Short mmCIF file of C-alpha atoms and ligand atoms in Angstrom, two decimals:
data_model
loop_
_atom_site.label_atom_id
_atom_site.label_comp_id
_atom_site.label_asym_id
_atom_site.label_seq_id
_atom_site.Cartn_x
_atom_site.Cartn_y
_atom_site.Cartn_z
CA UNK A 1 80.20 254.52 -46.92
CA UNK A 2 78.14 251.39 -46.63
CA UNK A 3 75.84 252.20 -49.56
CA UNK A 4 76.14 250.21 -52.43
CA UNK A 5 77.78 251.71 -55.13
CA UNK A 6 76.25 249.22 -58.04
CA UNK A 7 78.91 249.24 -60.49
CA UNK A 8 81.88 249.21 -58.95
CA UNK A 9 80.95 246.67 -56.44
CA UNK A 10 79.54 244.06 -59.72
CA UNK A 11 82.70 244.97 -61.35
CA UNK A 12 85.03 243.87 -58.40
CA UNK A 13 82.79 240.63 -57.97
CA UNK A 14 83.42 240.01 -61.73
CA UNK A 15 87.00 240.63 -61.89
CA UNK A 16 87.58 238.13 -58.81
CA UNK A 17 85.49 235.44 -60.12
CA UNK A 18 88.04 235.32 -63.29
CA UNK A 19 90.63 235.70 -60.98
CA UNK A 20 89.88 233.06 -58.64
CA UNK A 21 87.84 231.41 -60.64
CA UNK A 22 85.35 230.36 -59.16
CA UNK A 23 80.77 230.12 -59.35
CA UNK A 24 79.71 233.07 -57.82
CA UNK A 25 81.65 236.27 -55.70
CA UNK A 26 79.97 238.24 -53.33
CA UNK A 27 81.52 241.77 -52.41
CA UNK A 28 80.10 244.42 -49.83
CA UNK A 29 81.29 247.76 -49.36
CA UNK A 30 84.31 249.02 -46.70
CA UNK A 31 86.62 246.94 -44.91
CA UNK A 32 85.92 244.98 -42.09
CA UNK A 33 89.35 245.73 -40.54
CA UNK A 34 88.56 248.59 -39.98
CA UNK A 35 84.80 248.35 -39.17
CA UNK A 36 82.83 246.19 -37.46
CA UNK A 37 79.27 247.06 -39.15
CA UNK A 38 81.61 245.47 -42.18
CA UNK A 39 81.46 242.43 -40.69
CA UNK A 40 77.64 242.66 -39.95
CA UNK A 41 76.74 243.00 -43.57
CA UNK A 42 79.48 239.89 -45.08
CA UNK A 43 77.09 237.60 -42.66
CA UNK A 44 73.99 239.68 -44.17
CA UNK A 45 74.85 239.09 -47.11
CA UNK A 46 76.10 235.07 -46.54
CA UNK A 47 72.58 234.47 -45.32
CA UNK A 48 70.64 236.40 -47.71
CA UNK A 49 73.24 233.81 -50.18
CA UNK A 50 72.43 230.76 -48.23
CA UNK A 51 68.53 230.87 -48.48
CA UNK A 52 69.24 231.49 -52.29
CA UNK A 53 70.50 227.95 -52.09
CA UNK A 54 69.18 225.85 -49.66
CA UNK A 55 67.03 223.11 -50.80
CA UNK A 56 64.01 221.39 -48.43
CA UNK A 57 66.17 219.18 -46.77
CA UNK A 58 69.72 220.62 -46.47
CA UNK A 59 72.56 219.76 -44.00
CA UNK A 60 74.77 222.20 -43.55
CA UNK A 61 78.53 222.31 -42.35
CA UNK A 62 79.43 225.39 -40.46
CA UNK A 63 82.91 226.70 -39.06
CA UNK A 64 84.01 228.79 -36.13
CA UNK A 65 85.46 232.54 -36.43
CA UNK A 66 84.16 235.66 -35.70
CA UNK A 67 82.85 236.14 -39.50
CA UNK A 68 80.43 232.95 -38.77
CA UNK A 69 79.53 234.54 -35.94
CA UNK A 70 78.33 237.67 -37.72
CA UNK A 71 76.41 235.01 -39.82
CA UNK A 72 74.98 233.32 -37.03
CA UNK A 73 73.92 236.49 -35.98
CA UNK A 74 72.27 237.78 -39.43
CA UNK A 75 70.12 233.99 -39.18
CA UNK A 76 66.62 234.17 -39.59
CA UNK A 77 64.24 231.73 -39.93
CA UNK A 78 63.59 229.92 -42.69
CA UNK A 79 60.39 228.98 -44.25
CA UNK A 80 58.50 226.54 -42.96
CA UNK A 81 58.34 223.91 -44.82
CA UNK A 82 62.42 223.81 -44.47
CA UNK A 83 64.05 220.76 -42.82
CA UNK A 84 67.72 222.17 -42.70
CA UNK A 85 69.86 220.26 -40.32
CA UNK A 86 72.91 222.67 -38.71
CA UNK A 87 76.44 220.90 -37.68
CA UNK A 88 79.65 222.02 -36.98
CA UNK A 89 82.49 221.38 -39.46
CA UNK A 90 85.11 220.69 -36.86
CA UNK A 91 86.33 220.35 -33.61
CA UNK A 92 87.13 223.48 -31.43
CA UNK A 93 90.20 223.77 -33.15
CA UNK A 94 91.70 225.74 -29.58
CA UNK A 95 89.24 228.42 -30.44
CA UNK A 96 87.62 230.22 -27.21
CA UNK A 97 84.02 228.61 -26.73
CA UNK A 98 82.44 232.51 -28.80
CA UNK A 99 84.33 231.62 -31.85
CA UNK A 100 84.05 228.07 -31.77
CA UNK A 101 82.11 225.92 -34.41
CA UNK A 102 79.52 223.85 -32.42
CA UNK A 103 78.66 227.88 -30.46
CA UNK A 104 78.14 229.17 -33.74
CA UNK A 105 76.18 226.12 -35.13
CA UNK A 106 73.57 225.95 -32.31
CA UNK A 107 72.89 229.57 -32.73
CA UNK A 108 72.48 229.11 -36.55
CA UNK A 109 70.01 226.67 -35.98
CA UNK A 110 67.98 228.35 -33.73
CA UNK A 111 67.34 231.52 -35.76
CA UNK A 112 66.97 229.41 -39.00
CA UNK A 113 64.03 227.48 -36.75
CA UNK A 114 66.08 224.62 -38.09
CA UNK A 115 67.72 221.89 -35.96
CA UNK A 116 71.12 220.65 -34.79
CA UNK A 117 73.49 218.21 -33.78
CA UNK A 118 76.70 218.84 -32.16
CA UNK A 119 80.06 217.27 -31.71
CA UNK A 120 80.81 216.69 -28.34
CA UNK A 121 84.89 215.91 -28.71
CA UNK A 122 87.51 217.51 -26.65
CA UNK A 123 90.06 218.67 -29.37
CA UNK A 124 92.78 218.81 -30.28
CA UNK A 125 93.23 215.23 -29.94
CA UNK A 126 96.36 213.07 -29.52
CA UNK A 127 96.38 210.19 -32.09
CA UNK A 128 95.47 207.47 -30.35
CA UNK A 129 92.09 208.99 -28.97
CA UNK A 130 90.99 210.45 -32.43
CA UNK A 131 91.42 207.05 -33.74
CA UNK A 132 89.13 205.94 -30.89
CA UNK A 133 86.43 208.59 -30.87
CA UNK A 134 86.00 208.56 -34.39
CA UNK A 135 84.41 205.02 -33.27
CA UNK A 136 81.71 206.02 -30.60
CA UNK A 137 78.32 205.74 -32.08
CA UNK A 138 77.07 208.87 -30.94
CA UNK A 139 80.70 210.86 -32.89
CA UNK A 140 80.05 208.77 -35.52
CA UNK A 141 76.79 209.36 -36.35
CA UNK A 142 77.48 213.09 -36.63
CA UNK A 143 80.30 212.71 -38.58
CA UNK A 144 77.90 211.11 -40.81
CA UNK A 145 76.04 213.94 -41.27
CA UNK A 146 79.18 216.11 -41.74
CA UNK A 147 80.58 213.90 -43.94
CA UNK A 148 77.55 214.11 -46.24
CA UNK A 149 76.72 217.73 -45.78
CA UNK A 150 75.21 219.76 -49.00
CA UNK A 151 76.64 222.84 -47.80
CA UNK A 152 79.67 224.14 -46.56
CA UNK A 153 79.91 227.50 -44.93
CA UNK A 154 83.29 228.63 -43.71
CA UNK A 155 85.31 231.54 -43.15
CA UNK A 156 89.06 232.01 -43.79
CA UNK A 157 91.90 233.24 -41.68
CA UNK A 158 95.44 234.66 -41.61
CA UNK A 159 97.50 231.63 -41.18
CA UNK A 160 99.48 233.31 -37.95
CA UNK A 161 97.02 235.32 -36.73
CA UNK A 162 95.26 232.24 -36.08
CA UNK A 163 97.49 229.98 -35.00
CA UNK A 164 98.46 232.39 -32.29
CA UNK A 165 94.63 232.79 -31.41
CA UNK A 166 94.08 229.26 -31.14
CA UNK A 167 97.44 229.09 -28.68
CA UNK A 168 99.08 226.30 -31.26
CA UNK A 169 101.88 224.31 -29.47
CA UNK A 170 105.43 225.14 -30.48
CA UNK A 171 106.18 222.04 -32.51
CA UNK A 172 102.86 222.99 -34.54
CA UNK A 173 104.13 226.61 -34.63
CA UNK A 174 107.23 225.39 -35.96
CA UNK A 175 106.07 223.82 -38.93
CA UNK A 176 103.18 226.65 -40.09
CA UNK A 177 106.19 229.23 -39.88
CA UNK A 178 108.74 226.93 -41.53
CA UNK A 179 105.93 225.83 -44.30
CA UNK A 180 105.81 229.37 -44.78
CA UNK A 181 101.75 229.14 -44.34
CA UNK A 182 99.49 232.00 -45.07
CA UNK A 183 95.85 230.52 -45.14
CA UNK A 184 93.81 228.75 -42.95
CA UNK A 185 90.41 227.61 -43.08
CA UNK A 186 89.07 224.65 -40.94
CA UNK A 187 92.29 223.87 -38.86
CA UNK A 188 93.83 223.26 -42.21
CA UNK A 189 97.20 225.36 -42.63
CA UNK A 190 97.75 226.34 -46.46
CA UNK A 191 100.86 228.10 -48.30
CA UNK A 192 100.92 230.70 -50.70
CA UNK A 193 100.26 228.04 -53.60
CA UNK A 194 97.29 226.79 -51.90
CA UNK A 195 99.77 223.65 -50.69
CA UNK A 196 98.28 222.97 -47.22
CA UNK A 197 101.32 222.77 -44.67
CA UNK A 198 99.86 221.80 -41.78
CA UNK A 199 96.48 220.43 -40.23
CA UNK A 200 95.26 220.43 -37.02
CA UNK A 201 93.98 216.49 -35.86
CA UNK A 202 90.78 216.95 -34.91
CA UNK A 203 87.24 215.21 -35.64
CA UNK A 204 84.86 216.77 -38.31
CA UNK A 205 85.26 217.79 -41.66
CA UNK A 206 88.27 216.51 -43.78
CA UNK A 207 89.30 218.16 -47.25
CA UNK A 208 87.90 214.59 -48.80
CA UNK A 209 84.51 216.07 -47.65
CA UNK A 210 85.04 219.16 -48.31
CA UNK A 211 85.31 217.91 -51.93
CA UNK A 212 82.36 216.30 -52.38
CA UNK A 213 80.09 219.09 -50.70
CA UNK A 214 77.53 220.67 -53.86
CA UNK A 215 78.21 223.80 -52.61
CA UNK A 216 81.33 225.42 -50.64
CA UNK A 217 80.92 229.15 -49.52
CA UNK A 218 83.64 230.95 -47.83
CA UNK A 219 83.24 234.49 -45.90
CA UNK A 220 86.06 236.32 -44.93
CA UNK A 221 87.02 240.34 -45.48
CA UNK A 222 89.80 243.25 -44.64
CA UNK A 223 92.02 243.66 -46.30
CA UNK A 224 94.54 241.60 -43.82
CA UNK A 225 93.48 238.67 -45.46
CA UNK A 226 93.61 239.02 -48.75
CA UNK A 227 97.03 237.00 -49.39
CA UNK A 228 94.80 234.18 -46.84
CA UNK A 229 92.30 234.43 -48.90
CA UNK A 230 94.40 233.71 -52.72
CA UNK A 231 95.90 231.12 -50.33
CA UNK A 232 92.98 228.96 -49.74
CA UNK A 233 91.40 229.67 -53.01
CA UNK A 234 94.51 228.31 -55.15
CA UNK A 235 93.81 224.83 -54.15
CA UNK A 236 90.60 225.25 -55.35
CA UNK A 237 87.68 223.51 -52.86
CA UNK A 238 85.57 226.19 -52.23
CA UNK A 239 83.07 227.60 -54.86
CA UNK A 240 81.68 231.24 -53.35
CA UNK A 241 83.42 233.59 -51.75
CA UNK A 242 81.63 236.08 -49.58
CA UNK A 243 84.10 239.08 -49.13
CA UNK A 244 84.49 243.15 -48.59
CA UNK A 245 85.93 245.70 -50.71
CA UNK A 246 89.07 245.66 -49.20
CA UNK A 247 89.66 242.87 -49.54
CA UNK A 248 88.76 242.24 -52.98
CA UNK A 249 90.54 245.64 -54.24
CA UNK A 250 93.75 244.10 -52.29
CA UNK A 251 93.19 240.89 -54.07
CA UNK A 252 92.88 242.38 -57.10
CA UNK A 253 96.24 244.62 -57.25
O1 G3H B 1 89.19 229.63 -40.19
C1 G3H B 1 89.14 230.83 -40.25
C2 G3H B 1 88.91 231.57 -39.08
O2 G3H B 1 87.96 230.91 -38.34
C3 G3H B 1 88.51 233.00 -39.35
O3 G3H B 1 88.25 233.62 -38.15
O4 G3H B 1 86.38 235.04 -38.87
O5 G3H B 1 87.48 235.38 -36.66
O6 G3H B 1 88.66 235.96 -38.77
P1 G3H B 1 87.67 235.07 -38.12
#
């Protein structure tokens, strides 16, 4: 089941880069809703993607989720004469501390033998403090690192399935549901059309960044998310997907 069956596999990553189009698509075999060794080999295979493209000195922007977890977990070290910086994209975004970004970063970091800096921000944040943590020289200076990170490594969730993980507020509830939201990926909320309904305040990475990163992978399988996953790619930021057979075939009907 997990072997790679050459051609099929290249010819799903080929039909989805048209699709989507997009630089470069990734698929491994089965479907990670269904198994969790699935998982294990998308964040294989993200790492085995990320050394491909790391350069000496790289700062790189990572997410929460259980699939950057499973990342986190596939991390080894990087050569020596690496200088990678890890930080985490945004805030906690409600997530339980396991599937939280700064978690997930730290371990990165210390596999890759590279090193870290975290963002130490309760979240999420009413308007008045974001406006004045965003000024503390210690926030700041991370977000300056965010802001100008290479690389972007993310994953991709059902819109509801996360918002009721993260234990959104009503009012917030109210307008993913009503903005008929199917995608998420970094506390942003996006619609069918890639239209992004709703986004959660917190410090850290904002789609302006997101835009100017050189390279933005996403990892996410099962077939679940596949509608999540044409979501987020219609608006176009990201430039790799990392995904599973499920998902892909499910994208691909
Ligand atoms: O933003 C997307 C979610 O973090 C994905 O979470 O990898 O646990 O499905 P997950």
């Amino acid at each position: 089941l997990f072997m790679r069956q050459v051609s099929g596999l290249d010819m799903l990553e080929h039909q989805l880069k048209e699709q989507l189009q997009i630089e470069h698509v990734i698929v491994v075999s089965g479907d990670s809703d269904e198994a969790e060794e699935v998982k294990t080999e998308l964040g294989k295979a993200a790492v085995t993607y990320l050394k491909q493209v790391l350069k000496q000195q790289s700062t790189i922007a990572v997410t929460g989720g259980s699939t950057m977890a499973a990342v986190a977990d596939a991390m080894t070290p990087l050569n020596q004469n690496m200088e990678c910086l890890f930080v985490p994209a945004r805030g906690g975004l409600g997530e339980q501390v396991e599937n939280q970004a700064n978690t997930i970063c730290v371990e990165m970091a210390k596999k890759a033998k590279g090193s870290y800096r975290l963002l130490y921000v309760p979240d999420p944040l009413s308007e008045e403090s974001y406006h004045s943590i965003i000024e503390e020289p210690s926030v700041r200076e991370v977000l300056h690192y965010i802001r100008h990170a290479d690389i972007v490594i993310h994953g991709i969730g059902d819109a509801l399935t996360m918002a009721e993980r993260r234990k959104t507020p009503a009012d917030e509830m109210k307008k993913i549901k009503n903005g008929n939201a199917v995608g998420e990926a970094f506390g942003y909320y996006f619609d069918k059309n890639g239209n992004m309904v709703h986004k959660v305040r917190t410090v850290g990475l904002q789609m302006e960044d997101v835009k100017q990163a050189e390279r933005v992978i996403a990892v996410a399988g099962g077939k679940s998310k596949a509608d999540a996953i044409q979501s987020y790619f219609n608006q176009g930021y990201s430039n790799v997907l990392i995904t599973d057979e499920a998902a892909a075939m499910e994208l691909l009907r």
